[in-house]
mmCIF file of C-alpha atoms in Angstrom:
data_model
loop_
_atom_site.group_PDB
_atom_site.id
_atom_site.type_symbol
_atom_site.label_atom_id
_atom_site.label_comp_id
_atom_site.label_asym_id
_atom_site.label_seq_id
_atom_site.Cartn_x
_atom_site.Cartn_y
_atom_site.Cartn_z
ATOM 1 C CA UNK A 10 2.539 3.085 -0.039
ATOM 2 C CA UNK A 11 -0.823 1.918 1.825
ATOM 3 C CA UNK A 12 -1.042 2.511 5.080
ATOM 4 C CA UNK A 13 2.412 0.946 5.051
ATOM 5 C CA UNK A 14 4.236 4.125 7.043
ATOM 6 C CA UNK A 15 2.257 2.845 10.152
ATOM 7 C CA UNK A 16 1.767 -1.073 9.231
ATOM 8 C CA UNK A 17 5.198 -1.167 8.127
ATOM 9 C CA UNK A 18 6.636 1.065 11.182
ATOM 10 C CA UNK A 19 7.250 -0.193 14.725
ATOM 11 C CA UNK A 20 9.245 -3.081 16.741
ATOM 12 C CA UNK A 21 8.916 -6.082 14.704
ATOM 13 C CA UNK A 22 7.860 -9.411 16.229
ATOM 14 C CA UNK A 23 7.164 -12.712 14.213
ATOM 15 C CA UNK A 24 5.988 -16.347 14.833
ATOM 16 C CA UNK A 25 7.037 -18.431 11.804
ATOM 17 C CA UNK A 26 8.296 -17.421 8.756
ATOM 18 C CA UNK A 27 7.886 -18.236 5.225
ATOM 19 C CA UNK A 28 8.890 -15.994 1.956
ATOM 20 C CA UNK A 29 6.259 -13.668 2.071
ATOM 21 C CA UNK A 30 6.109 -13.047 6.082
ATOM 22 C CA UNK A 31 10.166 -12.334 5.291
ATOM 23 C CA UNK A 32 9.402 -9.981 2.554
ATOM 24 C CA UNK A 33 6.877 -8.001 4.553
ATOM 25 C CA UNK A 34 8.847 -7.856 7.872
ATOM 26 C CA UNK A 35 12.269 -7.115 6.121
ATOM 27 C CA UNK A 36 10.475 -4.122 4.438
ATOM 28 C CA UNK A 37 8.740 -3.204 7.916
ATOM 29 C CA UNK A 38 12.010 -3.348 9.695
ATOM 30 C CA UNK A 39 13.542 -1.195 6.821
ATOM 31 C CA UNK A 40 10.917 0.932 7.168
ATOM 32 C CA UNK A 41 11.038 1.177 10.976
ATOM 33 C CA UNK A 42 14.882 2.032 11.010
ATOM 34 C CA UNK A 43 14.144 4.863 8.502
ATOM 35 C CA UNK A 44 11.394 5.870 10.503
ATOM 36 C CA UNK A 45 13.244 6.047 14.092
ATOM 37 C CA UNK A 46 16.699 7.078 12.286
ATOM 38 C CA UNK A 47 16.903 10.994 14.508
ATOM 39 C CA UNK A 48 19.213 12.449 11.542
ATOM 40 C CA UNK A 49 15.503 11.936 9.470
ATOM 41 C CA UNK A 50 12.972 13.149 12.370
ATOM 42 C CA UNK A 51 13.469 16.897 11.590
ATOM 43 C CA UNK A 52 10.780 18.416 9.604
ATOM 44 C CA UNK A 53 13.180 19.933 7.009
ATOM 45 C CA UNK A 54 14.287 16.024 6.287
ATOM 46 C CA UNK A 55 10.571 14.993 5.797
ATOM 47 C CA UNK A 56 10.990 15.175 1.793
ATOM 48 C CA UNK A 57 14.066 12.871 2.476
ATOM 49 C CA UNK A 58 12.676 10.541 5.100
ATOM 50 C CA UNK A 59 9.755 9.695 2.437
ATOM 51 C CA UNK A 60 12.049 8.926 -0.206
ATOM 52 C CA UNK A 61 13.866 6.751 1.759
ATOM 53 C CA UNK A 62 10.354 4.507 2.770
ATOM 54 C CA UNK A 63 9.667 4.983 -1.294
ATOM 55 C CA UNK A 64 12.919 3.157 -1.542
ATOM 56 C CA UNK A 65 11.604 0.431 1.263
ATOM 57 C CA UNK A 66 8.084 -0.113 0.140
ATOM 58 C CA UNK A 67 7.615 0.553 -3.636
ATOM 59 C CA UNK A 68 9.559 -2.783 -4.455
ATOM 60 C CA UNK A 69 7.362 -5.035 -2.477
ATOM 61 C CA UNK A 70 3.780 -3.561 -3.650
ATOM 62 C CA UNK A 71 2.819 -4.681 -7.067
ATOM 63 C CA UNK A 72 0.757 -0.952 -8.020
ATOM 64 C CA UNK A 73 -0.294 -2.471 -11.037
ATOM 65 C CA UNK A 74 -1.971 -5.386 -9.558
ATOM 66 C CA UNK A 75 -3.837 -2.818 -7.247
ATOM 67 C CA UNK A 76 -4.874 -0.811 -10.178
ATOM 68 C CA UNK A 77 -6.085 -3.253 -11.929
ATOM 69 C CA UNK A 78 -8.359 -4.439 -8.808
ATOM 70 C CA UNK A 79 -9.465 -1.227 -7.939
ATOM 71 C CA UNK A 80 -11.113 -0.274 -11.171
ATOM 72 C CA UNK A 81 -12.547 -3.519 -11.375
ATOM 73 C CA UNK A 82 -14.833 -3.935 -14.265
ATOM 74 C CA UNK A 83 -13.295 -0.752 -15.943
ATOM 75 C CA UNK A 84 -10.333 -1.877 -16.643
ATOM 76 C CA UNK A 85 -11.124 -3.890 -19.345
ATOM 77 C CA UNK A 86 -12.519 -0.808 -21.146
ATOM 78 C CA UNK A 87 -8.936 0.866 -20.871
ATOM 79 C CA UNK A 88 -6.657 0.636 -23.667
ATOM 80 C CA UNK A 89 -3.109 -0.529 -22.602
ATOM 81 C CA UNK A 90 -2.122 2.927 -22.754
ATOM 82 C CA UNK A 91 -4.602 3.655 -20.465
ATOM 83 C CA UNK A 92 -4.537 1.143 -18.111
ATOM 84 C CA UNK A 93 -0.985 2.274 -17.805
ATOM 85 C CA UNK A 94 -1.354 5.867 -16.859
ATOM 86 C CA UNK A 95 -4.191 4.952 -14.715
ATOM 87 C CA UNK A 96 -1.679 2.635 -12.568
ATOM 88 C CA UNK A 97 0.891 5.397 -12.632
ATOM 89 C CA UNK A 98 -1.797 8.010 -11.680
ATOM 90 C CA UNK A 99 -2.679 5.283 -8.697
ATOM 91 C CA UNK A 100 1.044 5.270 -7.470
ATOM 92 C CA UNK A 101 1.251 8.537 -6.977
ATOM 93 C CA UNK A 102 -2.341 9.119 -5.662
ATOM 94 C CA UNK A 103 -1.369 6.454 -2.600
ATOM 95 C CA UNK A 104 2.500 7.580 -2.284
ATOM 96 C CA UNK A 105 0.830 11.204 -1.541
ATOM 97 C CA UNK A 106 -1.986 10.094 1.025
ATOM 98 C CA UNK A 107 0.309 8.233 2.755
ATOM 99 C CA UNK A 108 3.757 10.680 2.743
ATOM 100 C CA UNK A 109 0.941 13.061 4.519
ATOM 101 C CA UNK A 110 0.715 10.381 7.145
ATOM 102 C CA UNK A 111 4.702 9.751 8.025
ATOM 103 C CA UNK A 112 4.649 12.522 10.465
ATOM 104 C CA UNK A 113 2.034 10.689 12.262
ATOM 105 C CA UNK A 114 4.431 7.429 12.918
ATOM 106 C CA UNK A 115 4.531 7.403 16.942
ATOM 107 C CA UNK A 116 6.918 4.077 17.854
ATOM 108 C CA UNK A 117 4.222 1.832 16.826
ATOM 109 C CA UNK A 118 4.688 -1.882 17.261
ATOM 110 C CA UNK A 119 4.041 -4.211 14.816
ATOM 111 C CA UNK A 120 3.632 -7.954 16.045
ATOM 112 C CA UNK A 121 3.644 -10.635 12.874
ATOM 113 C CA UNK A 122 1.316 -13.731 12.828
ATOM 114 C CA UNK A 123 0.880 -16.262 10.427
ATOM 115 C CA UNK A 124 1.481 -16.341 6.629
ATOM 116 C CA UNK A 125 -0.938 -19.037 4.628
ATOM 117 C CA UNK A 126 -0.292 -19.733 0.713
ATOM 118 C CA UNK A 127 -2.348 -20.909 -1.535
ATOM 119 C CA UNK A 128 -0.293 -21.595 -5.118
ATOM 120 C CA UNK A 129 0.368 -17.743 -6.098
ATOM 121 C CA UNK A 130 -1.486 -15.818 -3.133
ATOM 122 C CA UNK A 131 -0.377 -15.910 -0.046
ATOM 123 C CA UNK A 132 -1.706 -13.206 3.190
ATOM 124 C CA UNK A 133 0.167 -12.094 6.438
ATOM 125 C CA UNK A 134 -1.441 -11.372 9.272
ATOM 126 C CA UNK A 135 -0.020 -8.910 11.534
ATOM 127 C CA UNK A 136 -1.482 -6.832 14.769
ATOM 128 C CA UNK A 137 -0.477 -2.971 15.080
ATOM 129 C CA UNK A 138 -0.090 -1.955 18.665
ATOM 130 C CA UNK A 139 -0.089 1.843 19.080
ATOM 131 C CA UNK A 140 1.344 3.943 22.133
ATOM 132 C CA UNK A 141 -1.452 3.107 24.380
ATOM 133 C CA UNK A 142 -1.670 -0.378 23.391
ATOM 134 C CA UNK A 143 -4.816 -0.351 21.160
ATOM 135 C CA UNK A 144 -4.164 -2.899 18.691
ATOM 136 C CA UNK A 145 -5.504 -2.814 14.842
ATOM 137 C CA UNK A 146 -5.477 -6.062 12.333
ATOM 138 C CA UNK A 147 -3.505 -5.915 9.056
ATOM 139 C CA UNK A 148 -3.401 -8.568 6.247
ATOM 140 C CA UNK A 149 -1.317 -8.258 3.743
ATOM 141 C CA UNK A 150 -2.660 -10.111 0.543
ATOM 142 C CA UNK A 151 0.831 -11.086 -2.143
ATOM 143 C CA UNK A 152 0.765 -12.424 -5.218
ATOM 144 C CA UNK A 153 3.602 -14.030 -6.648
ATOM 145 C CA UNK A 154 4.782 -12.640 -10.260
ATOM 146 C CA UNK A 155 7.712 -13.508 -11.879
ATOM 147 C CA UNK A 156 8.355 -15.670 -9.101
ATOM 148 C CA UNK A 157 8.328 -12.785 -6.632
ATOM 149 C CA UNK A 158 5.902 -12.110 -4.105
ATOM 150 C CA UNK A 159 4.240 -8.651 -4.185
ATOM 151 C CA UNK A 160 1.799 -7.119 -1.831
ATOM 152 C CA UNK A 161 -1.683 -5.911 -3.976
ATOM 153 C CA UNK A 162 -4.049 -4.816 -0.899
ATOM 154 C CA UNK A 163 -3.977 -4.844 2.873
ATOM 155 C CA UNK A 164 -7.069 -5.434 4.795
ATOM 156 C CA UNK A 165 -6.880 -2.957 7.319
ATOM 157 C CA UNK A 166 -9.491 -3.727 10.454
ATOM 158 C CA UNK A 167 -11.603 -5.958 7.786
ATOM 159 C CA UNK A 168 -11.446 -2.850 5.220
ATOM 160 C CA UNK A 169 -9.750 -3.635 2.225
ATOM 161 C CA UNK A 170 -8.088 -0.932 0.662
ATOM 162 C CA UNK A 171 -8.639 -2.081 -2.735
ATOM 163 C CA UNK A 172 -12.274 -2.824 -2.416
ATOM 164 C CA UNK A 173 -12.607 0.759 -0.527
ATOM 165 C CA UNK A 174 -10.897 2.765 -3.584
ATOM 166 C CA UNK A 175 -12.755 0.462 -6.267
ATOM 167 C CA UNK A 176 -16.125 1.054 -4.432
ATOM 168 C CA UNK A 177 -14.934 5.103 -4.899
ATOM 169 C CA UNK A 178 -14.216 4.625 -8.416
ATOM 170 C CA UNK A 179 -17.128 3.128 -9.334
ATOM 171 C CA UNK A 180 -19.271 5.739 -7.838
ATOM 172 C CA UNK A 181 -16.757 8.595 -9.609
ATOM 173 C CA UNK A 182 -17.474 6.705 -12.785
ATOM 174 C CA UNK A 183 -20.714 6.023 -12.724
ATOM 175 C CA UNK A 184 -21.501 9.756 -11.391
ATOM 176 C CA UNK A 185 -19.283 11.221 -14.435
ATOM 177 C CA UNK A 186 -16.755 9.660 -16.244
ATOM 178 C CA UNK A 187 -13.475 7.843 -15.866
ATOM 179 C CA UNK A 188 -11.704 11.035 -17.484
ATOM 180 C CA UNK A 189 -12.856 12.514 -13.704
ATOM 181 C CA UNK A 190 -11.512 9.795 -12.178
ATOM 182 C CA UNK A 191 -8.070 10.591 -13.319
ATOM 183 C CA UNK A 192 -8.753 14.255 -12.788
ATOM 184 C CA UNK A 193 -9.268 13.376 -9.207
ATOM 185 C CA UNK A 194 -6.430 11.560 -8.829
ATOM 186 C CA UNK A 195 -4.292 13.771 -10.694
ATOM 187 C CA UNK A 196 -5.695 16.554 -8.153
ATOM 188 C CA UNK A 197 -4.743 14.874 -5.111
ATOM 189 C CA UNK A 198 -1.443 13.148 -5.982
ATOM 190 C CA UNK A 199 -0.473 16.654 -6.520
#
């Protein structure tokens, strides 16, 4: 789910669109409207609030992609099999970091900018304006599959979250073993 709760949260505004800026801000504004709906804001309807943004933001990230990516190198030395627990394993290792984080949505704004393409990649640019009006950079980098666009990273204040979980992994690797890799992330998706 990337930092989506908070990138994807918040009044939407947008300058020109094209398919991916609509896929991106649709899900946002999904995700907003789940996020502000008051029958979800009690803390016994957390488990059901984060289903809901599952239901919003799973369909528009390609997890796969973003597996691949973050083990870089390694995943050539996965079997099939492997490569697809490891991208299951990631799922759930990024839908639990950021279901800890819904609680901290706080009416942020989300202002859309402009959407380039090149053949099958395209990136959004978008500006998160919190309460007090500090604003962070998002890009959203899409590829299209099946002749859908998918988000497979956000650059988040010039910090890709792929390259930031594939420089982990390496070092989790290198320092043991990719069977502790999956430990970890077995660990922490919980």
């Amino acid at each position: 789910m990337l930092t989506s709760i908070v990138i994807l949260a918040g009044s939407v505004e947008t300058g020109r669109a094209g398919e991916a800026l609509d896929l991106v801000k649709s899900a946002a504004e999904r995700a907003m409207a789940t996020l502000k709906d008051p029958k979800l804001k009690s803390p016994d309807k957390k488990k059901e609030r984060i289903e809901r943004l599952k239901e919003v933001i799973n369909p528009i990230f390609d997890y796969e992609e973003m597996a691949r990516r973050t083990l870089g190198a390694h995943w050539r030395r996965r079997t099939p099999a492997e490569q697809e627990e490891f991208a299951r394993l990631f799922r759930a290792f990024l839908e639990r970091i950021y279901s800890d984080k819904v609680d901290f949505y706080d009416g942020e704004k989300v202002v859309f900018g402009r959407e380039t393409v090149e053949q099958e990649y395209a990136q959004v640019e978008s500006t998160v304006i919190n309460a007090k009006g500090d604003e962070s950079s998002v890009v959203y980098r899409l590829k299209r599959a099946d002749g859908k666009w998918r988000v497979y990273d956000a650059v988040v204040e010039n910090i890709s979250i792929v390259n930031n979980y594939r420089s982990q992994f390496d070092r989790v690797i290198s320092k043991s073993s990719y069977e502790e890799l999956k430990r970890m992330l077995k660990e922490k998706a919980g």
